[in-house]
Coordinates of C-alpha atoms in Angstrom, one line a residue:
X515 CA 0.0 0.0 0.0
X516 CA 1.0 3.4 -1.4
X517 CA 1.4 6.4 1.3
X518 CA 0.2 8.6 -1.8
X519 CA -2.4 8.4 -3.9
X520 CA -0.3 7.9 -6.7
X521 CA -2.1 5.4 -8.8
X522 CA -4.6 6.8 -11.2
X523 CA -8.3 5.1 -12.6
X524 CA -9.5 6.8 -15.8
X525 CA -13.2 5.8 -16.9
X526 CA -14.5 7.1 -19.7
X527 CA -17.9 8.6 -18.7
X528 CA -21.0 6.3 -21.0
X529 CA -18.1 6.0 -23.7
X530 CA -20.6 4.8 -26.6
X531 CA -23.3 7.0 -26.1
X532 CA -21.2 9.7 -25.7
X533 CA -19.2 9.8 -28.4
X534 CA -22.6 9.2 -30.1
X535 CA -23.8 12.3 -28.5
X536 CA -20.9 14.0 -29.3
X537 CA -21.0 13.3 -33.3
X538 CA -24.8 14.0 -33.5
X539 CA -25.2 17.7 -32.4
X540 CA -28.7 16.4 -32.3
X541 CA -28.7 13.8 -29.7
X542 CA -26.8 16.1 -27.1
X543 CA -28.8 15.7 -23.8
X544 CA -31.1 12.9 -25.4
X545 CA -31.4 9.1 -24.2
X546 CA -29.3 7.7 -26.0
X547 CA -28.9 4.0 -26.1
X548 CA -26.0 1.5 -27.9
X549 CA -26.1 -2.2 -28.6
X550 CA -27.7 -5.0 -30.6
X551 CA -30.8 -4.1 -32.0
X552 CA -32.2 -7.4 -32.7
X553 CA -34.7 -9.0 -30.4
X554 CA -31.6 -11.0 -28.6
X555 CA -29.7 -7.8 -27.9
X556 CA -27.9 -6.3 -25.0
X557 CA -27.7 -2.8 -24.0
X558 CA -23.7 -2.0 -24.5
X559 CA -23.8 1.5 -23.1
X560 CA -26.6 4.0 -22.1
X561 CA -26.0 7.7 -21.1
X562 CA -27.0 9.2 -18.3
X563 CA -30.1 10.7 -19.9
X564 CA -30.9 7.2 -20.7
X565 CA -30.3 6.0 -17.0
X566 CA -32.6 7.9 -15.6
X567 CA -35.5 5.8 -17.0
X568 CA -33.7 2.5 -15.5
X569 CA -31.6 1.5 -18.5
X570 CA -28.1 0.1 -17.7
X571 CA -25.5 -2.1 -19.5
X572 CA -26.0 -5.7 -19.9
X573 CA -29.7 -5.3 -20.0
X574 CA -32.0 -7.0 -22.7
X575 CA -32.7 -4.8 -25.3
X576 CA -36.1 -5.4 -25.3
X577 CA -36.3 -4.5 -21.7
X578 CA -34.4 -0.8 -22.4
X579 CA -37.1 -0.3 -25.2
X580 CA -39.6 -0.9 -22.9
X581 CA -38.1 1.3 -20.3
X582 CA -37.3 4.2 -23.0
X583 CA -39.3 3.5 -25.6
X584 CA -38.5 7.1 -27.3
X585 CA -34.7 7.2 -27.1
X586 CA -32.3 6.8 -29.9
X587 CA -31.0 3.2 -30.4
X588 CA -27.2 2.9 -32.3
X589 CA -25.7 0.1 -33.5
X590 CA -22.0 0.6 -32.3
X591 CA -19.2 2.1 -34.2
X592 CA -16.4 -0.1 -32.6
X593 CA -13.7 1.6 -35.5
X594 CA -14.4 5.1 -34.3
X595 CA -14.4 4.5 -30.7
X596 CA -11.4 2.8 -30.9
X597 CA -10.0 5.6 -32.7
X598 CA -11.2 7.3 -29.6
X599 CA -9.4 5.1 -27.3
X600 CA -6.2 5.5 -29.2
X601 CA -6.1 9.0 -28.4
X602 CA -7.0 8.6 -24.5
X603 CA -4.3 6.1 -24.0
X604 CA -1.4 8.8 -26.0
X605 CA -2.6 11.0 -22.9
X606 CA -2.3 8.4 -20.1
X607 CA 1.2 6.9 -21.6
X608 CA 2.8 10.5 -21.5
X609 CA 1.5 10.5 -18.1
X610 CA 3.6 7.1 -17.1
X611 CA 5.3 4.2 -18.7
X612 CA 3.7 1.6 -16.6
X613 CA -0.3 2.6 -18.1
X614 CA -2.7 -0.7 -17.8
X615 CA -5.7 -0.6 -20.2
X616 CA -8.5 -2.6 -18.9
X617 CA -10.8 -2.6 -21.8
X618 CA -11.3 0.9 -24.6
X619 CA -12.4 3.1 -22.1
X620 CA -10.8 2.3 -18.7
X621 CA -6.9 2.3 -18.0
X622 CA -5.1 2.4 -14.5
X623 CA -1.9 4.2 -14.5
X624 CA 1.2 4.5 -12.1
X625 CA 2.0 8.2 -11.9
X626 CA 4.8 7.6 -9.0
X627 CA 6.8 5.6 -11.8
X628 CA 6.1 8.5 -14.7
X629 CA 7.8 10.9 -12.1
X630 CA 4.3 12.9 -12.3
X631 CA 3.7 12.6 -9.1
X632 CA 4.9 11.9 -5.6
X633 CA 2.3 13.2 -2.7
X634 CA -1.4 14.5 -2.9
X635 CA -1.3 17.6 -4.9
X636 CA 1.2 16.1 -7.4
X637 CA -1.4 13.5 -8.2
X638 CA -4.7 15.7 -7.9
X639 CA -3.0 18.3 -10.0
X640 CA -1.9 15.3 -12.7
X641 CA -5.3 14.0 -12.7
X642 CA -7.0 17.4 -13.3
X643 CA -4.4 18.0 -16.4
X644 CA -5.5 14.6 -17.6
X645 CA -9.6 15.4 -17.5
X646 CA -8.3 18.4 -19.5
X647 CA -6.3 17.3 -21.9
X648 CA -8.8 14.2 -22.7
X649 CA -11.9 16.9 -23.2
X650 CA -9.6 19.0 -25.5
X651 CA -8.0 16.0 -27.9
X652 CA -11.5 13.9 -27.8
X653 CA -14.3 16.5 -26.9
X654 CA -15.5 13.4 -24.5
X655 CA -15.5 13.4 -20.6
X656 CA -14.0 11.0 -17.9
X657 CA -13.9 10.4 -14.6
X658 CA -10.6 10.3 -12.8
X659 CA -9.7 8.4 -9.2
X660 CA -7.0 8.6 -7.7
X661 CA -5.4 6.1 -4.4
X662 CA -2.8 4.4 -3.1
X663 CA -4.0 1.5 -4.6
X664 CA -5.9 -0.2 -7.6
X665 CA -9.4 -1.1 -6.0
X666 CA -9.9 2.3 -4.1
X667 CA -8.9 4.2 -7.2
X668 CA -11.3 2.2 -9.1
X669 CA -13.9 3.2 -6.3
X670 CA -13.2 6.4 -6.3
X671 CA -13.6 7.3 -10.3
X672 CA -16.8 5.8 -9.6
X673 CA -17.3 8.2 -7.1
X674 CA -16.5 10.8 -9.3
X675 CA -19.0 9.8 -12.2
X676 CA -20.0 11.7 -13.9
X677 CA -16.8 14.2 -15.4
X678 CA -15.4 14.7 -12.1
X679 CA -12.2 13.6 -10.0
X680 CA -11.9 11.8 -6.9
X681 CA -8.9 11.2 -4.2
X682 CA -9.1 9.2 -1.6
X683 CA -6.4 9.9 1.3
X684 CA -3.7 7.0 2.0
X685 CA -4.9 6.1 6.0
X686 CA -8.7 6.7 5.2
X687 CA -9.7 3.4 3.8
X688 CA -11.7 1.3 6.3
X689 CA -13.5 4.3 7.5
X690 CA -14.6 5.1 3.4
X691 CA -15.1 1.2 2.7
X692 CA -16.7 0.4 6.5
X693 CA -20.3 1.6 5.7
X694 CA -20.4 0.8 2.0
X695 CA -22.4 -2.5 0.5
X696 CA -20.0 -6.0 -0.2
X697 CA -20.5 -5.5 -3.9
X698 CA -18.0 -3.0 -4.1
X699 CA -16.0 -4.8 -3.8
X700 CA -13.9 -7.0 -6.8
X701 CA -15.0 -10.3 -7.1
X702 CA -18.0 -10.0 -5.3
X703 CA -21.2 -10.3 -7.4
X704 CA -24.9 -11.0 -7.3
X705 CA -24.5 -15.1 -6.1
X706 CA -21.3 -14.3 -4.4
X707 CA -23.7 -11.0 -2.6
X708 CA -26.5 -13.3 -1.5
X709 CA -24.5 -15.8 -0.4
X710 CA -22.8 -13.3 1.7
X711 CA -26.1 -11.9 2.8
X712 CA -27.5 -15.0 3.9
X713 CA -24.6 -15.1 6.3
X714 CA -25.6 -11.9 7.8
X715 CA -22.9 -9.9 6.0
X716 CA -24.0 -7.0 4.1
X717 CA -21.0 -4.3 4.7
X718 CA -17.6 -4.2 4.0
X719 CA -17.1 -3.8 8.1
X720 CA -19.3 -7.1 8.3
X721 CA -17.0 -8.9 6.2
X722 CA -13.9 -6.9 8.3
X723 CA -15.2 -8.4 11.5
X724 CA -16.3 -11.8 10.2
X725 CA -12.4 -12.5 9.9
X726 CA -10.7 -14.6 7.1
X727 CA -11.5 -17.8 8.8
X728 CA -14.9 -17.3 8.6
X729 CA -14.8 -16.0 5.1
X730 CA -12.3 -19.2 3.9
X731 CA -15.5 -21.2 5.5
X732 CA -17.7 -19.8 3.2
X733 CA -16.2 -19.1 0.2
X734 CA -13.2 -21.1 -0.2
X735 CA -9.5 -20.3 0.6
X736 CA -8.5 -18.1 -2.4
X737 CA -11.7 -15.9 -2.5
X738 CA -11.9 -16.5 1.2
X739 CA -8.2 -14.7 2.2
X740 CA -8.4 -12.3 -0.6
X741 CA -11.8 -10.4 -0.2
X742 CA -11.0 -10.3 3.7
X743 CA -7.5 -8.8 3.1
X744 CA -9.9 -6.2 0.6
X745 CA -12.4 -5.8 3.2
X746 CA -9.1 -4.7 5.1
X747 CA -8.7 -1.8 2.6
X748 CA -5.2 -3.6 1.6
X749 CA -4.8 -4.4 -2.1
X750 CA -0.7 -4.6 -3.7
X751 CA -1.7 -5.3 -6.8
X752 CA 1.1 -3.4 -9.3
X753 CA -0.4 -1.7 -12.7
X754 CA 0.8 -3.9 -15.0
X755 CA 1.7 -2.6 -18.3
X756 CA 1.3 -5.5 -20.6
X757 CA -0.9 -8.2 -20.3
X758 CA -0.5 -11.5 -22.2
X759 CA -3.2 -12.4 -24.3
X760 CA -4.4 -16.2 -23.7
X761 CA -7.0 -16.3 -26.6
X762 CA -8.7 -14.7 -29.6
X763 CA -12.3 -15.1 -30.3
X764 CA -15.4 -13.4 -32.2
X765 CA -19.1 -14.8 -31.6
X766 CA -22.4 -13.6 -32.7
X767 CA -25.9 -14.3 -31.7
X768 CA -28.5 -14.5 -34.3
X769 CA -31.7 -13.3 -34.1
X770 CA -33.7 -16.0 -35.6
X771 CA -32.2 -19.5 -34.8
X772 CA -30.4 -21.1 -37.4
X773 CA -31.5 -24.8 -39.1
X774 CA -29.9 -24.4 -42.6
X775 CA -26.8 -26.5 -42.1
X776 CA -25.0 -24.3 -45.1
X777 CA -25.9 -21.1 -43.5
X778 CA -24.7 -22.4 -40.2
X779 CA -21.4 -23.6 -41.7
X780 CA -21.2 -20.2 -43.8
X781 CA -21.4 -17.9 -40.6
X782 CA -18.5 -20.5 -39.1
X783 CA -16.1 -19.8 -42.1
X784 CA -17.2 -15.5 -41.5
X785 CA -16.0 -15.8 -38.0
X786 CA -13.2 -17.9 -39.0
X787 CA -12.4 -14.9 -40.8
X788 CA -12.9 -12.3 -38.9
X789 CA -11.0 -14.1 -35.8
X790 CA -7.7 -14.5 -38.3
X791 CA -8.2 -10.6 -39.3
X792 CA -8.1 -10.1 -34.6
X793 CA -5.5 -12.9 -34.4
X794 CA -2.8 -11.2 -37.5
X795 CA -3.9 -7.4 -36.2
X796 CA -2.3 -8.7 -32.3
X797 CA 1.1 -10.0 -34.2
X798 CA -0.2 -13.7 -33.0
X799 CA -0.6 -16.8 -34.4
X800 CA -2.1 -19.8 -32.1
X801 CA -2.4 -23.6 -31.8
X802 CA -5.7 -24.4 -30.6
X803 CA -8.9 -23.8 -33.0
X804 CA -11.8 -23.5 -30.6
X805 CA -15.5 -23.8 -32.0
X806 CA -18.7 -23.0 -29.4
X807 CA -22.7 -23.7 -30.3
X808 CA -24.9 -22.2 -28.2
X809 CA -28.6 -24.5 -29.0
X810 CA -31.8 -23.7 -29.1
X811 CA -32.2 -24.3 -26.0
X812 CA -29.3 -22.4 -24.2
X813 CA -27.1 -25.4 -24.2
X814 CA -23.7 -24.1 -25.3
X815 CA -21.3 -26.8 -26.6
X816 CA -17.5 -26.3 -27.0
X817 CA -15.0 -28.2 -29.3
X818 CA -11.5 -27.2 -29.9
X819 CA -8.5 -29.1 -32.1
X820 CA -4.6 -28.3 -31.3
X821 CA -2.6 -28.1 -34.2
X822 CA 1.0 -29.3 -34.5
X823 CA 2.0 -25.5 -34.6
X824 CA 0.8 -22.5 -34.3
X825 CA -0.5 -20.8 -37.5
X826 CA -2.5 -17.4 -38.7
X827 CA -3.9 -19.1 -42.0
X828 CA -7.3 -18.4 -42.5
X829 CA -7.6 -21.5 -44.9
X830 CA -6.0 -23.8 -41.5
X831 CA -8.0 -22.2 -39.1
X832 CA -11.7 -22.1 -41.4
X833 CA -10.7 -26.1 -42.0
X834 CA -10.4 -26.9 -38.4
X835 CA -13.4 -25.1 -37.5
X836 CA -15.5 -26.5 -40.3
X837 CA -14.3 -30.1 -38.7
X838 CA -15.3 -29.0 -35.5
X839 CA -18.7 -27.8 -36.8
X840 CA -19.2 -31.4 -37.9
X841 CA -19.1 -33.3 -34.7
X842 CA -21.9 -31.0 -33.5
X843 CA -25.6 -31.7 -33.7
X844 CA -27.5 -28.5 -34.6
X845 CA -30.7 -30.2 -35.7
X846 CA -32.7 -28.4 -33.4
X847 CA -31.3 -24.8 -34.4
X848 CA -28.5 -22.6 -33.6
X849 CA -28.9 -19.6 -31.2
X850 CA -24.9 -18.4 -31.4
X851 CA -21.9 -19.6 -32.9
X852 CA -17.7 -18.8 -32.0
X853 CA -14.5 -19.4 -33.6
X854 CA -11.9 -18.4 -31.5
X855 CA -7.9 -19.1 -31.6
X856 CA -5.5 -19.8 -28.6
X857 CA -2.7 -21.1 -27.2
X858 CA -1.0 -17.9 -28.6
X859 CA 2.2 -17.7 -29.7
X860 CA 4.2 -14.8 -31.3
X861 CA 5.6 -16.7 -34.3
X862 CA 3.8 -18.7 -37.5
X863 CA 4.8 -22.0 -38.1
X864 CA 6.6 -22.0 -41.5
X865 CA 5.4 -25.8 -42.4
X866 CA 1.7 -25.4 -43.3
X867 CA 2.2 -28.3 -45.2
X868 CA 2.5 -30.1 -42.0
X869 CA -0.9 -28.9 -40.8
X870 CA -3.1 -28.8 -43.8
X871 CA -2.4 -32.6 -43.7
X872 CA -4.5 -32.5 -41.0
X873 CA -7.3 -31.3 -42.9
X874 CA -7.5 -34.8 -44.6
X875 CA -4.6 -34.3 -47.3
X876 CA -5.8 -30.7 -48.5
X877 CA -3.7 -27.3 -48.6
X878 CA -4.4 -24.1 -48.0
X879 CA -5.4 -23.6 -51.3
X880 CA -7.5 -26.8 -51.4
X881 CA -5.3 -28.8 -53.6
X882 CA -4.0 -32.4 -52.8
X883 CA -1.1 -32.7 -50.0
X884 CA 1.5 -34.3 -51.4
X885 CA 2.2 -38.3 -52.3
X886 CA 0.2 -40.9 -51.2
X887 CA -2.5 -38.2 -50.2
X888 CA -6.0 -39.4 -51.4
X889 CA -7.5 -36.2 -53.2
X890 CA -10.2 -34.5 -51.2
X891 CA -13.3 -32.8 -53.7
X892 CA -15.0 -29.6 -51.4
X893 CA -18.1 -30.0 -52.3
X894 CA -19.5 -26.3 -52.5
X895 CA -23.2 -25.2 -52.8
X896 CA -23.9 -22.4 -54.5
X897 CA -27.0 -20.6 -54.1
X898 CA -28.6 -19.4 -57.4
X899 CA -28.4 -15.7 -57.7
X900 CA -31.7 -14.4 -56.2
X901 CA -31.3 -10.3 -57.9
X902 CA -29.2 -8.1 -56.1
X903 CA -29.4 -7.6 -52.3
X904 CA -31.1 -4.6 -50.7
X905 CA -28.6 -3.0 -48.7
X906 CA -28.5 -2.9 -45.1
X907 CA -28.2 1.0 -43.4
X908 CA -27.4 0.5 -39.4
X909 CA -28.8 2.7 -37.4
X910 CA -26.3 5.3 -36.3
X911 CA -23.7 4.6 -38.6
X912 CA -22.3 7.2 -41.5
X913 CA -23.3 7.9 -44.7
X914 CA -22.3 10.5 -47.4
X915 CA -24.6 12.0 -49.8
X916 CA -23.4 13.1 -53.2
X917 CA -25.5 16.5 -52.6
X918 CA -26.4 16.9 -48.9
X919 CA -23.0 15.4 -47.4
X920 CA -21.5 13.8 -44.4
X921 CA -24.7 12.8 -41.7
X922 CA -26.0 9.5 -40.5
X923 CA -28.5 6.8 -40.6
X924 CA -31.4 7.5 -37.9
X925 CA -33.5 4.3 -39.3
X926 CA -34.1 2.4 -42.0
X927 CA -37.0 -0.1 -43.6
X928 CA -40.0 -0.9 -46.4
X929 CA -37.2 0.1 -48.7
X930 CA -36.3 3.4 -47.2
X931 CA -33.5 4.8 -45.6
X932 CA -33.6 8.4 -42.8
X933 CA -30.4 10.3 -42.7
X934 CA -30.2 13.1 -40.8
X935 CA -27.5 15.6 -42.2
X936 CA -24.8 16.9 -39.5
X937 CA -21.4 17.2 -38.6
X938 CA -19.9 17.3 -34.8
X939 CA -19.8 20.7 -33.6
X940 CA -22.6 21.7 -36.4
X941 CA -26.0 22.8 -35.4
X942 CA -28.2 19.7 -35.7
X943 CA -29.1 18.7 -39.1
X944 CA -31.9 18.3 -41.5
X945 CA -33.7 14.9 -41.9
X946 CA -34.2 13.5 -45.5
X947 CA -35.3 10.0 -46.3
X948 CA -34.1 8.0 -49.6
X949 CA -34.7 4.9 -51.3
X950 CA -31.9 2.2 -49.9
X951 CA -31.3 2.5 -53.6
X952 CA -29.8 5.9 -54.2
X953 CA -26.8 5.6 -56.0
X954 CA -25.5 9.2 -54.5
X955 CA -26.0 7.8 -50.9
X956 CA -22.8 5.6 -49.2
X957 CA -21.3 4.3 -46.5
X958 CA -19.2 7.2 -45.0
X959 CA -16.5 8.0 -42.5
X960 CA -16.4 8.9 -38.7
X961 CA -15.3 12.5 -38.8
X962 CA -13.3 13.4 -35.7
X963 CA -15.1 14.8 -32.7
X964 CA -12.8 17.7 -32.5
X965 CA -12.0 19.3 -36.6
X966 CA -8.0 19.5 -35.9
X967 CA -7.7 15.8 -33.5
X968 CA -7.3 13.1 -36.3
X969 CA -7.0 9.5 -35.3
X970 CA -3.9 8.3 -35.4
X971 CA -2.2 11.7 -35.5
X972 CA -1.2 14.2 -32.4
X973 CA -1.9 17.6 -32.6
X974 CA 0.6 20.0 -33.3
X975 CA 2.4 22.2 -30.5
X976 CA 0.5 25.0 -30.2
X977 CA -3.2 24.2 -31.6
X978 CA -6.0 24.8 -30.6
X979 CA -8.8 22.3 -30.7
X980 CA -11.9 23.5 -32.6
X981 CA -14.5 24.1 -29.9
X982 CA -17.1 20.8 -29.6
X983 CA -20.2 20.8 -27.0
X984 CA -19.4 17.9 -24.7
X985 CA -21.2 14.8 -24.8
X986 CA -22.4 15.9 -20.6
X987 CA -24.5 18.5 -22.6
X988 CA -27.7 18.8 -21.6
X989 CA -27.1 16.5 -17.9
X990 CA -25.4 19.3 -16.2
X991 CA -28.8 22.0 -16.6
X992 CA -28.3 22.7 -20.0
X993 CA -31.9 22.2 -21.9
X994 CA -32.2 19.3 -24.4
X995 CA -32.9 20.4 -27.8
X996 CA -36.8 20.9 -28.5
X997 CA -38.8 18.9 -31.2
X998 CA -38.6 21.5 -34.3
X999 CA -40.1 20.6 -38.2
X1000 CA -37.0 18.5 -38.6
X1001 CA -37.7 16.3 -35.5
X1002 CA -37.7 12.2 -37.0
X1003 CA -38.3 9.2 -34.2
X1004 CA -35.0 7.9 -33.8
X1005 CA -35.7 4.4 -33.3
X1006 CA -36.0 2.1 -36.3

């Protein structure tokens, strides 16, 4: 434990829906909600405006329509927030060397090793420059904590939420933690809650006093020793700057179950794909090709194969997963499907040869494997060509018109497409609808949330950021934008 609050919790404040907000001048201080849109999607993120009608992460988003029936529903823009998060984590790694990103929107940092800061005003004062510098290079909000160690810095951004900054004092721990619910704590969630709760323990100081005998008792000896040592307010966990990966996956849920065994093996040989694209963009390569089936009725089934090296072909890994897909029953229908990749290593084996043999005598390419292979015929279906496909326009994302210009999709169907016209930092934008036809309408580009912060490039000395309403707008007392002629339900 740290005698200064040196160690630093940055959380982005309702990253998705605000850098929604913060794109669309006219969402600004609207319930804005981001995640699968189909009847078996979750809520990714809500913002606050959102919240206040009960809608939180996780949730169905069935439920959250229910709850907010009039708010604007997004499909995310994972490219552009990551864009986003490249920018956040230039800030936090001038800050310190030893920076450790917990997902695109969360990092803890170690000031005391970036020489930043060594007492309480060195690290207030750092974390106030941060909250700065992030609202000038991204035109977005976050919360800051700062403690002497992870968990209470990870309580106290939470603390802080929204756009604000909290310290907590080295000394002052079990008199903060004392009062405050067990699920505060890491590790402890609902089951691991109730099972607390029916043990009388419902406060950190209940868990204090219990003592780690009692706690080993109930919850084993890892969990038992470590949540009473937590309860303790004593946590030396360092901020780790790189984490090993273990695994690469992709999965997808479908919205109508799938039966048609050539659609089924078709969305196996997508995510094959798009796992190699993760796996080659990490500078991995991996062993093991995992395959998971969730069922029509929720049972989720998991096969995996270990090559004899570790590989990054898309042609080795589809194979193996197509094998896999084989030894699985999906007469009754197919709720989700996975491909994922591990045993990691940071190398390719060189002899492919070597492993498409494992795909009964093929190559990558298909073609025999060599002497005393027996020739393998793919038998591929082709589906006759059915006229050309209309195309799909996601809520939320970007379009460009060849007349009207940069704006984005507000909702689409019966052959028509809603595109509302704006720009971040414009006034909010006209709404005009098309056919999903129109060849002057595309797919378009994020445009950077502040005009001179590009993604992937730092500002020059000296600039000044063009000035962007933050995404907060319209939380902190300043009035949502009325209903005018232009207004358009945003929901599809």
């Amino acid at each position: 434990m740290r005698a200064a609050p040196t160690i630093l919790h940055l959380d982005m404040d309702a990253f998705f829906a605000a850098a929604e907000q913060a794109s669309k001048p006219s969402l600004r201080g609207k319930p804005v909600i981001v995640g699968g849109l189909g009847p078996r999607g979750v809520v990714a993120t809500a913002s606050y405006e959102a919240r206040r009608f009960g809608v939180h992460s996780a949730m169905p988003m069935g439920q959250a329509r229910r709850l907010a029936p009039n708010a604007a529903y997004l499909v995310p823009r994972f490219a552009f927030y990551r864009s986003i998060s490249e920018q956040v984590m230039r800030l936090l790694g001038s800050l310190s060397p030893l920076v450790e990103p917990l997902s695109l929107d969360e990092a803890f940092v170690d000031l005391e090793a970036g020489g930043v800061a060594d007492d309480t005003e060195s690290a207030r004062a750092a974390g106030e420059r941060l909250r700065a510098d992030i609202l000038a290079t991204t035109g977005l909000s976050g919360s800051v904590g700062l403690a002497g160690s992870k968990m209470l810095a990870k309580i106290a951004s939470e603390q802080a939420k929204p756009d604000g900054l909290a310290l907590i004092p080295p000394g002052t721990e079990r008199e903060l933690l004392g009062p405050k619910s067990v699920r505060i704590l890491p590790g402890v969630g609902p089951a691991t809650g109730e099972h607390l709760r029916r043990a009388g323990m419902t406060t950190v100081s209940d868990l204090a006093e219990a003592g780690e005998d009692e706690l080993v008792r109930l919850l084993g000896r890892a969990h038992g020793a470590s949540l009473h040592r937590m309860a303790l307010g004593y946590d030396d966990r360092p901020v780790v700057a790189e984490r090993d990966a273990k695994s690469v996956s992709v999965e997808d849920t479908f919205a109508v179950d799938l039966h048609d065994r050539v659609r089924i093996r078709a969305e196996v040989e997508r995510l094959a794909e798009r796992c190699v694209g993760r796996l080659r963009a990490s500078g991995h390569s991996g062993r093991t090709i995992v395959l998971k089936v969730r069922r029509f009725d929720f049972s989720t089934l998991t096969r995996s194969e270990t090559l004899r090296g570790p590989t990054d072909a898309l042609g080795v890994v589809r194979e193996a997963a197509g094998r896999l897909l084989d030894s699985v029953d999906t007469t009754g229908g197919v709720r989700l499907l996975g491909v994922g990749v591990s045993g990691l290593a940071d190398y390719t084996q060189e002899d492919l040869f070597a492993q498409s043999e494992l795909a009964g005598g093929r190559s990558e390419d298909g073609t025999g494997a060599g002497a005393g292979a027996a020739p393998v015929v793919a038998e591929v279906v082709v589906a006759e060509p059915a006229g050309p496909a209309e195309r799909y326009w996601a809520p939320g994302h970007d379009v460009r018109h060849a007349v009207h210009g940069a704006g984005w999709v507000q909702g689409s169907g019966l052959g028509r497409v809603t595109v509302r016209f704006e720009e971040p930092g414009s006034a909010p934008g006209r709404v005009r609808t098309f056919a999903v036809d129109d060849p002057e309408l595309e797919a378009g580009e994020a445009l950077p949330l502040v005009r001179d912060s590009v993604p992937g490039r730092d500002r020059g000395p000296g600039s000044v950021p063009a000035p962007v309403p933050p995404a907060a707008a319209g939380r902190g007392g300043a009035p949502g934008l009325a209903a005018g002629p232009d207004s358009h339900p945003y929901h599809p």
